[in-house]
N, CA, C and O atoms as a Maestro MAE file, in Angstrom:
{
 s_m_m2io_version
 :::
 2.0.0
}

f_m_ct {
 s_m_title
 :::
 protein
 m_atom[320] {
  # First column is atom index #
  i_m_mmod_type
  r_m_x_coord
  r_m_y_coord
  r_m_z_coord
  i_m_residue_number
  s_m_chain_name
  s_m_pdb_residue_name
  s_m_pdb_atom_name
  i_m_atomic_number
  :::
  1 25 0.863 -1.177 0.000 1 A "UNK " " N  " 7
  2 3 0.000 0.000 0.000 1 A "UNK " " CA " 6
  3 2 0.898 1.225 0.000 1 A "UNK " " C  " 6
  4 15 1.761 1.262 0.877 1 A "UNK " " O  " 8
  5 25 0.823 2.169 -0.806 2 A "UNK " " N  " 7
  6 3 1.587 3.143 -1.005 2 A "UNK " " CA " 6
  7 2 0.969 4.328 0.237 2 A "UNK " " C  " 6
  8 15 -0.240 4.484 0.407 2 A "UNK " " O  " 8
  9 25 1.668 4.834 0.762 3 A "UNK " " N  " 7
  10 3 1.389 6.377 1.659 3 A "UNK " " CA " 6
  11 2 2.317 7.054 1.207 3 A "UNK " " C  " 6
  12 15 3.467 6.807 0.844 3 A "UNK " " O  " 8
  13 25 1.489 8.228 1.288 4 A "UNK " " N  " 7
  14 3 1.964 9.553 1.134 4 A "UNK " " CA " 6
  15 2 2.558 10.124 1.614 4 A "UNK " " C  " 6
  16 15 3.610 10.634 1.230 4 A "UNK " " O  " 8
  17 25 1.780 10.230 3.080 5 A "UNK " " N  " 7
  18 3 2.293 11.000 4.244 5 A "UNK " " CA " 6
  19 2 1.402 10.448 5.695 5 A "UNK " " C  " 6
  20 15 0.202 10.184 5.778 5 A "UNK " " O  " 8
  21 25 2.451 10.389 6.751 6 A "UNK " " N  " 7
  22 3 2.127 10.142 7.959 6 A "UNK " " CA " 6
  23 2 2.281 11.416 8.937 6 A "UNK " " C  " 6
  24 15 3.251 12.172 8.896 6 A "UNK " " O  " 8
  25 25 1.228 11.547 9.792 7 A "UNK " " N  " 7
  26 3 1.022 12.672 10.473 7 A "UNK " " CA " 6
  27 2 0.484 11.845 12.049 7 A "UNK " " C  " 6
  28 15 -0.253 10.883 12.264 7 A "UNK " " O  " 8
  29 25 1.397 12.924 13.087 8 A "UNK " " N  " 7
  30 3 0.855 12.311 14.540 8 A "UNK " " CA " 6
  31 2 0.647 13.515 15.254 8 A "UNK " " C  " 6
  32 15 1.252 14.564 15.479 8 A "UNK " " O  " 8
  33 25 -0.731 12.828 15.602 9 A "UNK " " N  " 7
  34 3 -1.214 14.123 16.348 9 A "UNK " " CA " 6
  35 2 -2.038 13.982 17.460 9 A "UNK " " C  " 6
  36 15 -2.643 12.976 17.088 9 A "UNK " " O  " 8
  37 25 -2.530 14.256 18.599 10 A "UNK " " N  " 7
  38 3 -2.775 13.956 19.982 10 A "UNK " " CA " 6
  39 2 -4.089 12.856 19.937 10 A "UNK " " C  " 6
  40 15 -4.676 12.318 20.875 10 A "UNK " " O  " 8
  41 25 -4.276 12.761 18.676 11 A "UNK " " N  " 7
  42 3 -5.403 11.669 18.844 11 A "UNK " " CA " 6
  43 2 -4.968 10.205 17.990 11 A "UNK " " C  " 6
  44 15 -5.749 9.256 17.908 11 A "UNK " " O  " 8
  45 25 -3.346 10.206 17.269 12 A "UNK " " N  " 7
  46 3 -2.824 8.771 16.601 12 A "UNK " " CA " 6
  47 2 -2.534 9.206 15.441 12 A "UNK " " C  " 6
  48 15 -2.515 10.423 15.255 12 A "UNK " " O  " 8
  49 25 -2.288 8.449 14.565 13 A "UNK " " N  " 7
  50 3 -1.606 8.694 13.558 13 A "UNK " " CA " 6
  51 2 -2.278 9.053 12.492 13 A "UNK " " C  " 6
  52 15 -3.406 8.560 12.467 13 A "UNK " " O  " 8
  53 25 -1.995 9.771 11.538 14 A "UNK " " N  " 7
  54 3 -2.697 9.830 10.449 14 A "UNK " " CA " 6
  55 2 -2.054 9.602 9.110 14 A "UNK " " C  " 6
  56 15 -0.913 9.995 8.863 14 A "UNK " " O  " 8
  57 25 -2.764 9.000 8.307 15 A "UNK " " N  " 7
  58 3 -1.706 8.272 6.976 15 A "UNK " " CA " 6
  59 2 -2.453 8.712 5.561 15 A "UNK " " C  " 6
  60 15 -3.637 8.424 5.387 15 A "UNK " " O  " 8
  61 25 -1.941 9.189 4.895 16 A "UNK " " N  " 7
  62 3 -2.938 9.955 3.636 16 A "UNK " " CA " 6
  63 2 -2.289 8.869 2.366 16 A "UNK " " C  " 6
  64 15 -1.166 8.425 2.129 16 A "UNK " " O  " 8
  65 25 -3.112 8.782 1.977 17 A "UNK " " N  " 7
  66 3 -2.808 7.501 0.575 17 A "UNK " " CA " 6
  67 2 -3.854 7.849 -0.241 17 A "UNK " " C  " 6
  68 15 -4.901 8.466 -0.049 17 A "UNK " " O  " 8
  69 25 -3.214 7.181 -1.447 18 A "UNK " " N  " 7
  70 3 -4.005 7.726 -2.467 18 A "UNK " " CA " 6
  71 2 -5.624 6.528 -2.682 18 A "UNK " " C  " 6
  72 15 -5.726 5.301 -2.701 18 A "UNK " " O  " 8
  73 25 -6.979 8.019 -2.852 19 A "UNK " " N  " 7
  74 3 -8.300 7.307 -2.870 19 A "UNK " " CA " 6
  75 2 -8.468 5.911 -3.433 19 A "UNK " " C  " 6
  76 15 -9.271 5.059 -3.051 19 A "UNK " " O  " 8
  77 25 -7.532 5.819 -4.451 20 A "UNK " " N  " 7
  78 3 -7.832 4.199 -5.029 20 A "UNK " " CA " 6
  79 2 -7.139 2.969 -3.847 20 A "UNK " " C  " 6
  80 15 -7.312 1.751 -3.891 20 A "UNK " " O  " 8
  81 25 -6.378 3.708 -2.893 21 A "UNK " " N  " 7
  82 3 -6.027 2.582 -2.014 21 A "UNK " " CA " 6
  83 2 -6.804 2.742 -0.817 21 A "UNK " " C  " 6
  84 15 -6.075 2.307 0.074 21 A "UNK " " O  " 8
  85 25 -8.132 3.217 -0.192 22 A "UNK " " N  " 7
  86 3 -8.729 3.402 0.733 22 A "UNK " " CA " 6
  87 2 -9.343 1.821 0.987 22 A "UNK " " C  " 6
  88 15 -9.332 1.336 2.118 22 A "UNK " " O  " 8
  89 25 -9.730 1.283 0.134 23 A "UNK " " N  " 7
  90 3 -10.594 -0.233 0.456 23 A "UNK " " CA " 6
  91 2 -9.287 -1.030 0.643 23 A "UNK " " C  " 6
  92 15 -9.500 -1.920 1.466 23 A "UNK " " O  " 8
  93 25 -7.904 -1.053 0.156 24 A "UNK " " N  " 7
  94 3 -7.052 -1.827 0.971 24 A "UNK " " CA " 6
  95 2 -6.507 -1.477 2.453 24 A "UNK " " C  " 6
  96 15 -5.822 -2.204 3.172 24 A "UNK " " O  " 8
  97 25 -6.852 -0.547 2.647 25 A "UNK " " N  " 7
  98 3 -6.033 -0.005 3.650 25 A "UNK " " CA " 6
  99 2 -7.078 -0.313 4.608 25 A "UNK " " C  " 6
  100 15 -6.636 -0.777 5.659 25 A "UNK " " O  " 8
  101 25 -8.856 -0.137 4.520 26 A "UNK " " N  " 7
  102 3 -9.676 -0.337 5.226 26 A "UNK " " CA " 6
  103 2 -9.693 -2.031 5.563 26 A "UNK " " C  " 6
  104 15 -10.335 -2.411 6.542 26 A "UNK " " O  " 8
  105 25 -9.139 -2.783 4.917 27 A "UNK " " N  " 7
  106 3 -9.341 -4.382 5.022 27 A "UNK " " CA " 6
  107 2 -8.207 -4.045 6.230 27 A "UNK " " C  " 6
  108 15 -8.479 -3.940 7.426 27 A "UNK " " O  " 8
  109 25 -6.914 -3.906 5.644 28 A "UNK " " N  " 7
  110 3 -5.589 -3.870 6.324 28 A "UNK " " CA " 6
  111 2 -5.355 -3.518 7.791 28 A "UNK " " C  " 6
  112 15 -4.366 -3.818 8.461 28 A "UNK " " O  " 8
  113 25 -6.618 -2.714 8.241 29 A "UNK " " N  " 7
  114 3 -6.753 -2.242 9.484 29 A "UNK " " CA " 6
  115 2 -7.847 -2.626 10.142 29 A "UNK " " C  " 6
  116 15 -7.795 -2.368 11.344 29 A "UNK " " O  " 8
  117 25 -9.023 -3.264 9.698 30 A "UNK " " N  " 7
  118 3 -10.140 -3.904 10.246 30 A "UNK " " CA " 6
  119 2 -9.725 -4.721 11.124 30 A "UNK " " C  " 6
  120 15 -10.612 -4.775 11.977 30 A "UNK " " O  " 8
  121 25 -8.634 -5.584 11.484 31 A "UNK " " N  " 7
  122 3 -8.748 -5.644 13.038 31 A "UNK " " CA " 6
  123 2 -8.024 -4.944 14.047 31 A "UNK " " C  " 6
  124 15 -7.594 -5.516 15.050 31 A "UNK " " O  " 8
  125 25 -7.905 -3.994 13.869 32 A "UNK " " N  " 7
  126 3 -7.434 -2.678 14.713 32 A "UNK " " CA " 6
  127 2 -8.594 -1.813 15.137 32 A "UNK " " C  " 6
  128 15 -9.477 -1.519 14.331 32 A "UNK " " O  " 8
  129 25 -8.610 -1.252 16.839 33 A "UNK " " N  " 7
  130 3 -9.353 -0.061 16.843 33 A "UNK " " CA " 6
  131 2 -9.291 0.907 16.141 33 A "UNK " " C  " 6
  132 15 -8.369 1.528 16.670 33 A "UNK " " O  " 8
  133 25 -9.639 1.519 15.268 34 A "UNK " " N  " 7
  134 3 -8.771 2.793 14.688 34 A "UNK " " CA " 6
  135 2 -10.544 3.653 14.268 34 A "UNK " " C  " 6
  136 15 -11.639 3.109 14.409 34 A "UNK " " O  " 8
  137 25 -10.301 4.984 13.786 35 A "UNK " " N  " 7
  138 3 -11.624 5.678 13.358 35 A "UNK " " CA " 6
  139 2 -12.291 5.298 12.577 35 A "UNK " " C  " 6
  140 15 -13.500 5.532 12.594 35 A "UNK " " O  " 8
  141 25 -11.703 4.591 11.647 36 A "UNK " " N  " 7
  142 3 -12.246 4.644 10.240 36 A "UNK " " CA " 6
  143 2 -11.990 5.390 9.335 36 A "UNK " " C  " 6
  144 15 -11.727 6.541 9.683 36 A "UNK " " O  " 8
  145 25 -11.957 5.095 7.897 37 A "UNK " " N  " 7
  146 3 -11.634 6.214 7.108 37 A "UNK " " CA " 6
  147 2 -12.255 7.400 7.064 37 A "UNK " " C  " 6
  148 15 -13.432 7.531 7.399 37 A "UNK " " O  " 8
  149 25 -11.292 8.647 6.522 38 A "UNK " " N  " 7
  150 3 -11.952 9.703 6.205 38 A "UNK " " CA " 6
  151 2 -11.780 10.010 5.092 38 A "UNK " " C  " 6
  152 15 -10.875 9.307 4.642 38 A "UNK " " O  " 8
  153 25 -12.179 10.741 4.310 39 A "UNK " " N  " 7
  154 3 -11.236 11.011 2.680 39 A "UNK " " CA " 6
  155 2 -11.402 12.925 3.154 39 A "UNK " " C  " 6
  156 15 -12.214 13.691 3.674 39 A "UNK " " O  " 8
  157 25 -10.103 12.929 2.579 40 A "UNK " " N  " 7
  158 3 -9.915 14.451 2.566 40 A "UNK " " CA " 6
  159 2 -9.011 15.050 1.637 40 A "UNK " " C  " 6
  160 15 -8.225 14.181 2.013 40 A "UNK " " O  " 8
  161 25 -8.488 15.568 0.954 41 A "UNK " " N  " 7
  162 3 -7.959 15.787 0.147 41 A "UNK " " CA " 6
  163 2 -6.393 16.807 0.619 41 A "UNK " " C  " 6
  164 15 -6.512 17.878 1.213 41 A "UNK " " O  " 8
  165 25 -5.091 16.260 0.247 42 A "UNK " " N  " 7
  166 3 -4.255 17.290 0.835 42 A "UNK " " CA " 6
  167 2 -3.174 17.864 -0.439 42 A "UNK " " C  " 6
  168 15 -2.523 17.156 -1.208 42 A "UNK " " O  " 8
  169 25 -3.221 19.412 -0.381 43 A "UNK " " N  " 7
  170 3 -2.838 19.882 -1.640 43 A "UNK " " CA " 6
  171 2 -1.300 18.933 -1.763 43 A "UNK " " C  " 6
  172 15 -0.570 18.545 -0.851 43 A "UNK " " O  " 8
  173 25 -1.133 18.713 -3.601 44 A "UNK " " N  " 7
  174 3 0.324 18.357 -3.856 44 A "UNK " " CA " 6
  175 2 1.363 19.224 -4.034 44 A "UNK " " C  " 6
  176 15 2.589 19.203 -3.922 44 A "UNK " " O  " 8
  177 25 0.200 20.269 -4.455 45 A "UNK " " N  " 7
  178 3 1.378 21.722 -4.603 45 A "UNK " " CA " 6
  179 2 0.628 22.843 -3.931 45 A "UNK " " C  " 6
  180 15 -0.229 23.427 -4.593 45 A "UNK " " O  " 8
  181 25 0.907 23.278 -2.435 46 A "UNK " " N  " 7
  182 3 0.496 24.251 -1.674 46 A "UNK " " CA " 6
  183 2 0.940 25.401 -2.323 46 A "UNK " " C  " 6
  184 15 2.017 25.479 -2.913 46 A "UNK " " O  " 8
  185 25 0.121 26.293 -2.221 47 A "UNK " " N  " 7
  186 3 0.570 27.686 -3.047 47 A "UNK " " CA " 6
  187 2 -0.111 29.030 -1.723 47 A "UNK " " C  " 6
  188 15 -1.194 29.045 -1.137 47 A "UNK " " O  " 8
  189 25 0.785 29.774 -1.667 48 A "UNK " " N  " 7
  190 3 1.301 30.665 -0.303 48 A "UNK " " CA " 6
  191 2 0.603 31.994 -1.144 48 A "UNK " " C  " 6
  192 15 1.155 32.433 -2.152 48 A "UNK " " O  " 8
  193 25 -0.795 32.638 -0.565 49 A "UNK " " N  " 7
  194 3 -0.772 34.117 -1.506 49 A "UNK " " CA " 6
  195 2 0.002 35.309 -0.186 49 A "UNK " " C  " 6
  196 15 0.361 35.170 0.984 49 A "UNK " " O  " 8
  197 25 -0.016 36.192 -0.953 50 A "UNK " " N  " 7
  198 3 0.339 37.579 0.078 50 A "UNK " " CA " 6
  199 2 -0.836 37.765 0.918 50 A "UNK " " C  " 6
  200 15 -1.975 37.333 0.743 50 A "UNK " " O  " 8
  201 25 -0.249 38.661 2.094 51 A "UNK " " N  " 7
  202 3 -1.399 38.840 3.424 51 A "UNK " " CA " 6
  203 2 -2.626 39.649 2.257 51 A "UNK " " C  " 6
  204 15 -3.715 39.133 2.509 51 A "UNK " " O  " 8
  205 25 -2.703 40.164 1.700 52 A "UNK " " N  " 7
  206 3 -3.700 41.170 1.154 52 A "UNK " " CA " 6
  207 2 -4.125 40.210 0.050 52 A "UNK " " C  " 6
  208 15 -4.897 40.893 -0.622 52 A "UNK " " O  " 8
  209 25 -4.031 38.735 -0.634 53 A "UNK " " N  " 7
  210 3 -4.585 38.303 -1.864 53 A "UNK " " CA " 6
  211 2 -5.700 37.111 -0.513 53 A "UNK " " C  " 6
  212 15 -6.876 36.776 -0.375 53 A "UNK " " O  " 8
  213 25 -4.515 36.905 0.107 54 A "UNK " " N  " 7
  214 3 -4.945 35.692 1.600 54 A "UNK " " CA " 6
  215 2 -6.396 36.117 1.827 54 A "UNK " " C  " 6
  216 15 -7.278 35.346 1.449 54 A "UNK " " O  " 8
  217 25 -6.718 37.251 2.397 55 A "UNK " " N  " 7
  218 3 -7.354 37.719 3.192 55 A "UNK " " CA " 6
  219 2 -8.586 38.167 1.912 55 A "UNK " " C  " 6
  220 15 -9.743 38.347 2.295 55 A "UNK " " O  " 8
  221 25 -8.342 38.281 0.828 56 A "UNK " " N  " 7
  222 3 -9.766 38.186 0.091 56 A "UNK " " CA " 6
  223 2 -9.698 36.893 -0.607 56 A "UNK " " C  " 6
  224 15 -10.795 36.626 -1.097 56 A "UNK " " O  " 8
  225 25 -9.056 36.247 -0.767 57 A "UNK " " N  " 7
  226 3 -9.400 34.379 -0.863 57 A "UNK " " CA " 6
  227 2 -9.986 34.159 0.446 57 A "UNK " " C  " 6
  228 15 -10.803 33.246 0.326 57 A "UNK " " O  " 8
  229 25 -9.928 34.695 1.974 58 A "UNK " " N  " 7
  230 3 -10.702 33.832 2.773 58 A "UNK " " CA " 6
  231 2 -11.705 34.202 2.754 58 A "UNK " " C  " 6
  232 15 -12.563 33.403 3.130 58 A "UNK " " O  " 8
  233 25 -12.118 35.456 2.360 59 A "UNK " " N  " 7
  234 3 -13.784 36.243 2.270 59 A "UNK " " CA " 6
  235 2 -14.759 35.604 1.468 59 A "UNK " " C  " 6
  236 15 -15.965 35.540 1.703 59 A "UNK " " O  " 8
  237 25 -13.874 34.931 0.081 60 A "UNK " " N  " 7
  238 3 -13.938 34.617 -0.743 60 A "UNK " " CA " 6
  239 2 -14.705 32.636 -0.643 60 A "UNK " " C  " 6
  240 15 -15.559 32.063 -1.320 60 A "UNK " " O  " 8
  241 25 -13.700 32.113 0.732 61 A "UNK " " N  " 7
  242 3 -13.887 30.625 0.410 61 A "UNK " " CA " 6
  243 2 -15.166 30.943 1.514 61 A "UNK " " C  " 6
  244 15 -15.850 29.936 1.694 61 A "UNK " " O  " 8
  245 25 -15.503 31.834 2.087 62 A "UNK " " N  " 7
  246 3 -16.556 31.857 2.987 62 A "UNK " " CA " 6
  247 2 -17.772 32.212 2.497 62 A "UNK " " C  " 6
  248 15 -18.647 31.575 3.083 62 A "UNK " " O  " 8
  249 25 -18.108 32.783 1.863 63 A "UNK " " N  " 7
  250 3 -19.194 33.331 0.834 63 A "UNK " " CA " 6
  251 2 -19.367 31.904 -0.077 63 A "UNK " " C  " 6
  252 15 -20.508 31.657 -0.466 63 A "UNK " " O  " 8
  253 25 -18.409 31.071 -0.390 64 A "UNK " " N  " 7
  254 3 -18.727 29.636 -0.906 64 A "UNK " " CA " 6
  255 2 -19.255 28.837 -0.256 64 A "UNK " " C  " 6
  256 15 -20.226 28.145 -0.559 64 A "UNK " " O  " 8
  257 25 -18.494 28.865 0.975 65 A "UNK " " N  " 7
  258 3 -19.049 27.789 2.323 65 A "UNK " " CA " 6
  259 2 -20.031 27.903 2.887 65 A "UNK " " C  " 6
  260 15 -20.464 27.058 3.671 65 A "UNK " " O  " 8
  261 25 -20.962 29.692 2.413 66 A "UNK " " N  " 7
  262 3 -21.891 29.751 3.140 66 A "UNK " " CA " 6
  263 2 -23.127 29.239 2.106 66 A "UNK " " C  " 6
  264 15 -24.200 28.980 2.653 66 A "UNK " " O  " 8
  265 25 -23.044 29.099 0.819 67 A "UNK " " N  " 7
  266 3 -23.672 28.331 0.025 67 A "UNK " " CA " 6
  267 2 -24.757 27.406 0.271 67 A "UNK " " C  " 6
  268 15 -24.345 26.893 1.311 67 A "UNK " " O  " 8
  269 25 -26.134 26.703 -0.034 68 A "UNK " " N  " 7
  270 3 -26.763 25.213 0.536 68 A "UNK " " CA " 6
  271 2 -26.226 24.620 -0.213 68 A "UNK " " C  " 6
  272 15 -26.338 23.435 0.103 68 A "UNK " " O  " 8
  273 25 -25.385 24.789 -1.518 69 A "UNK " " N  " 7
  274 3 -25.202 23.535 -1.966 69 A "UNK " " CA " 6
  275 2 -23.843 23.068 -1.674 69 A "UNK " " C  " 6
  276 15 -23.442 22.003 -2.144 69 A "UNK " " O  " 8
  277 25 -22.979 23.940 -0.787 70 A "UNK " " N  " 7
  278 3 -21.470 23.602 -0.812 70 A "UNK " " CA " 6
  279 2 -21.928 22.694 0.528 70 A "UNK " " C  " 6
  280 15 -22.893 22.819 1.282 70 A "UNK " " O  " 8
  281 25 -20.669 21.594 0.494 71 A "UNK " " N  " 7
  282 3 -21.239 20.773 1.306 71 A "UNK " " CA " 6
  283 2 -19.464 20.618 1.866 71 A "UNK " " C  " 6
  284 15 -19.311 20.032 2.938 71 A "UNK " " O  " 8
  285 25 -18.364 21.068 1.236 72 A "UNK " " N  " 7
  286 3 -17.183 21.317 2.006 72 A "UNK " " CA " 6
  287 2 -16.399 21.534 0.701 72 A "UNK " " C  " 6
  288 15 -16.680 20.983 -0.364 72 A "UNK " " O  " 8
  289 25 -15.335 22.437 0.906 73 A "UNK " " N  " 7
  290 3 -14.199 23.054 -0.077 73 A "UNK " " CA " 6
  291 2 -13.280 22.800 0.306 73 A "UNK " " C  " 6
  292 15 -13.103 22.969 1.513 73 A "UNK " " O  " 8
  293 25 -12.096 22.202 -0.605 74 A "UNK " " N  " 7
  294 3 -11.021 22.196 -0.362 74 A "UNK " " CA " 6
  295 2 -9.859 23.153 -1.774 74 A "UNK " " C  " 6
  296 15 -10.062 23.309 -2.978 74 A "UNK " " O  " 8
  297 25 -8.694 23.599 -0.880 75 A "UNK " " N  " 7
  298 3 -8.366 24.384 -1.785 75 A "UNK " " CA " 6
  299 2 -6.626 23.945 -1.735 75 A "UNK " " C  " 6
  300 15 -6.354 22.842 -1.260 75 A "UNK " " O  " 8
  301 25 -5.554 24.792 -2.207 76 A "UNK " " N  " 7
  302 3 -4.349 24.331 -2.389 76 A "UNK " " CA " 6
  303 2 -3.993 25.258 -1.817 76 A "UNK " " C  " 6
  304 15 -2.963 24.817 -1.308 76 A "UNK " " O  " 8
  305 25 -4.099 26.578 -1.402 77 A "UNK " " N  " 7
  306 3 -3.657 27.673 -0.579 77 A "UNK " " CA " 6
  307 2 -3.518 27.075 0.730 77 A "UNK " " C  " 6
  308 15 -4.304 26.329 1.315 77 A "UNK " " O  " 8
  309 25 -2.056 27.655 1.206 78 A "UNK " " N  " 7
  310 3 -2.080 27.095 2.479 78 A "UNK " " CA " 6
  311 2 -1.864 27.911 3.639 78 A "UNK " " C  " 6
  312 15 -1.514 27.576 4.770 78 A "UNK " " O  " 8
  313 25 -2.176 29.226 3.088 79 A "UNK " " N  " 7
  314 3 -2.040 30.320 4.535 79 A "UNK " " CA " 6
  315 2 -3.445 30.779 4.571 79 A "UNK " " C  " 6
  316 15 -3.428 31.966 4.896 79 A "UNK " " O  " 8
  317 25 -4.787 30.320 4.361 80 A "UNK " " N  " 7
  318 3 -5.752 30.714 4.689 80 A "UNK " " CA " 6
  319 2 -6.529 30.443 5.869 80 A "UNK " " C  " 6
  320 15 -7.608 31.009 6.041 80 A "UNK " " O  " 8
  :::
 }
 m_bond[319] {
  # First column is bond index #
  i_m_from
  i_m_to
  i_m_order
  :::
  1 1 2 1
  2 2 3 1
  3 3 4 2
  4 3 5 1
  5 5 6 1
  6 6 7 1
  7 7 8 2
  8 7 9 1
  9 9 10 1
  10 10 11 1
  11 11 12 2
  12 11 13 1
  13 13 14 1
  14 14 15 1
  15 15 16 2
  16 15 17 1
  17 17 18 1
  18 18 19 1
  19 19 20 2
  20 19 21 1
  21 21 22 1
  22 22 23 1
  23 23 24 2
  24 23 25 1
  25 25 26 1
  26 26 27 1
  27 27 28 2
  28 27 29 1
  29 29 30 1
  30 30 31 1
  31 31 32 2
  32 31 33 1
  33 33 34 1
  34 34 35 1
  35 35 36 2
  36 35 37 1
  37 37 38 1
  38 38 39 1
  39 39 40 2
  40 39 41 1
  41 41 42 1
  42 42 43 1
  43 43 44 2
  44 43 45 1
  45 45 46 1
  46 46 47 1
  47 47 48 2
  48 47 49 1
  49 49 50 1
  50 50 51 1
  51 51 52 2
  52 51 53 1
  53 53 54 1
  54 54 55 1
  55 55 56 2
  56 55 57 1
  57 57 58 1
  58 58 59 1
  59 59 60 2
  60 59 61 1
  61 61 62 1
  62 62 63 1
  63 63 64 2
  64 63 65 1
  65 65 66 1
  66 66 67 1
  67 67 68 2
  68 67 69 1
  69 69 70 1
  70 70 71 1
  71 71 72 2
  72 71 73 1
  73 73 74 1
  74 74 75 1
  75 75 76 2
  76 75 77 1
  77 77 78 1
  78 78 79 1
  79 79 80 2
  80 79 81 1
  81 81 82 1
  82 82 83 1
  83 83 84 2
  84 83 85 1
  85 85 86 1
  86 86 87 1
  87 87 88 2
  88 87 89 1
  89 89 90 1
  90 90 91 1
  91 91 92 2
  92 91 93 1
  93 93 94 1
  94 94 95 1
  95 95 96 2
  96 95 97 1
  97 97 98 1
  98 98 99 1
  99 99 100 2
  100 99 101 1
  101 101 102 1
  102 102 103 1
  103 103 104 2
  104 103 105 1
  105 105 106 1
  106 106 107 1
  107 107 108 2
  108 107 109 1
  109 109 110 1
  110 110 111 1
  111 111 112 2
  112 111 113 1
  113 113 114 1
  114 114 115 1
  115 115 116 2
  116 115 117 1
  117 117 118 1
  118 118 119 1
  119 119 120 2
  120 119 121 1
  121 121 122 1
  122 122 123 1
  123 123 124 2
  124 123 125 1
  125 125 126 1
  126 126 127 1
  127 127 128 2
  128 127 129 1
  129 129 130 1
  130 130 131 1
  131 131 132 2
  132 131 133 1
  133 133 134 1
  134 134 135 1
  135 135 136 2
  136 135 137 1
  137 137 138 1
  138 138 139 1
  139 139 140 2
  140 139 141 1
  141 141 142 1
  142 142 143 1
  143 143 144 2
  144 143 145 1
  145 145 146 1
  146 146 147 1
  147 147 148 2
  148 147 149 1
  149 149 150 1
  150 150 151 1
  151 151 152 2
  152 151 153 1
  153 153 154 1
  154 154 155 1
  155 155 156 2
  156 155 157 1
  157 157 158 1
  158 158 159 1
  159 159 160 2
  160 159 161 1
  161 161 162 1
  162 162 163 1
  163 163 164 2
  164 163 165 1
  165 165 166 1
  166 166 167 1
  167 167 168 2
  168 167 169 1
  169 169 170 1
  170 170 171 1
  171 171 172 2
  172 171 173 1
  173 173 174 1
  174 174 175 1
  175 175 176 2
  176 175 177 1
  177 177 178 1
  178 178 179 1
  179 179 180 2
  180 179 181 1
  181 181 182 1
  182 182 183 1
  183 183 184 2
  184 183 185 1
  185 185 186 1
  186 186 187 1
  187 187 188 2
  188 187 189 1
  189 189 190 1
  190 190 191 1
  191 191 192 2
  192 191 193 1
  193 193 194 1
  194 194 195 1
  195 195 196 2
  196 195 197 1
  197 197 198 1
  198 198 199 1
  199 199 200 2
  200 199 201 1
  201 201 202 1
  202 202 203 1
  203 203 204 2
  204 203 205 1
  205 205 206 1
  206 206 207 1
  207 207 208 2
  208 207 209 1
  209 209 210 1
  210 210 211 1
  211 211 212 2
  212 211 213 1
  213 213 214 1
  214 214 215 1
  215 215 216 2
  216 215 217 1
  217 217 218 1
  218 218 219 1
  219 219 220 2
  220 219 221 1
  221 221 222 1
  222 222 223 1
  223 223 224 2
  224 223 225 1
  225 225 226 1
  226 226 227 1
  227 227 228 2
  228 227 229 1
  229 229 230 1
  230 230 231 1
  231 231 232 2
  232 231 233 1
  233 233 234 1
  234 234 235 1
  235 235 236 2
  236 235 237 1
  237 237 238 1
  238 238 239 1
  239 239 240 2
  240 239 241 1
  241 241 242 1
  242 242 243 1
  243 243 244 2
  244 243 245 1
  245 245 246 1
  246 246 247 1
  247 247 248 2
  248 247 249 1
  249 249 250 1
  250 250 251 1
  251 251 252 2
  252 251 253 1
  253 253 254 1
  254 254 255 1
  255 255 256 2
  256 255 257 1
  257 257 258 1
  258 258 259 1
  259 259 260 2
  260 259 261 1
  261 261 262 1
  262 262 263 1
  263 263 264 2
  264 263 265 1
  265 265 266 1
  266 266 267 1
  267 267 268 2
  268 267 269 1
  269 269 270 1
  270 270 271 1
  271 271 272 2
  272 271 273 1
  273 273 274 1
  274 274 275 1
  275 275 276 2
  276 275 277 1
  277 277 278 1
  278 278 279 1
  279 279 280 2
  280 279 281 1
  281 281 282 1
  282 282 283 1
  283 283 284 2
  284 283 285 1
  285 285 286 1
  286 286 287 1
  287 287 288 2
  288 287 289 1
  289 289 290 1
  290 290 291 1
  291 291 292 2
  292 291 293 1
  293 293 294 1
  294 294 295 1
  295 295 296 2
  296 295 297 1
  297 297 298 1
  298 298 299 1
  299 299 300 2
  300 299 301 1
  301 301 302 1
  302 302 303 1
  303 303 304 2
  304 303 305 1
  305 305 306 1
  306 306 307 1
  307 307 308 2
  308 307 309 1
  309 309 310 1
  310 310 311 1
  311 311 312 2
  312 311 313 1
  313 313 314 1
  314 314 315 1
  315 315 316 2
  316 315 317 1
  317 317 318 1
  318 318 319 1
  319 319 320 2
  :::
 }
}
């Protein structure tokens, strides 16, 4: 099973792999306590705007989020 990236954080580990390997990884750990999967998406290429582009991209992803049909956004900016 290929991973991406492993992350530890006050609640265990976290392991990001790619969506086509989620049903192996879910067999692979079924007899372990663990959460269960989540799918989330984590940028491959984070892209950094200036405090003044930042700050109307966040006005920006909020006016999306406040949407009925947005149901969650993910973006590649990583200072928002």
């Amino acid at each position: 099973i290929d991973v991406l990236d492993l992350e530890e954080d006050e609640h265990g580990i976290i392991a990001y792999v790619p969506f086509d390997s989620i049903g192996a990884v879910t067999s692979k750990l079924a007899p372990l306590v663990y959460d269960g999967p989540h799918i989330d998406y984590k940028a491959a290429a984070p892209l950094e705007l200036s405090p003044e582009k930042s700050e109307q991209f966040e006005i920006f992803l909020e006016k999306l989020e406040d949407l009925d049909d947005v149901t969650k956004v993910y973006t590649n900016v990583s200072n928002v």
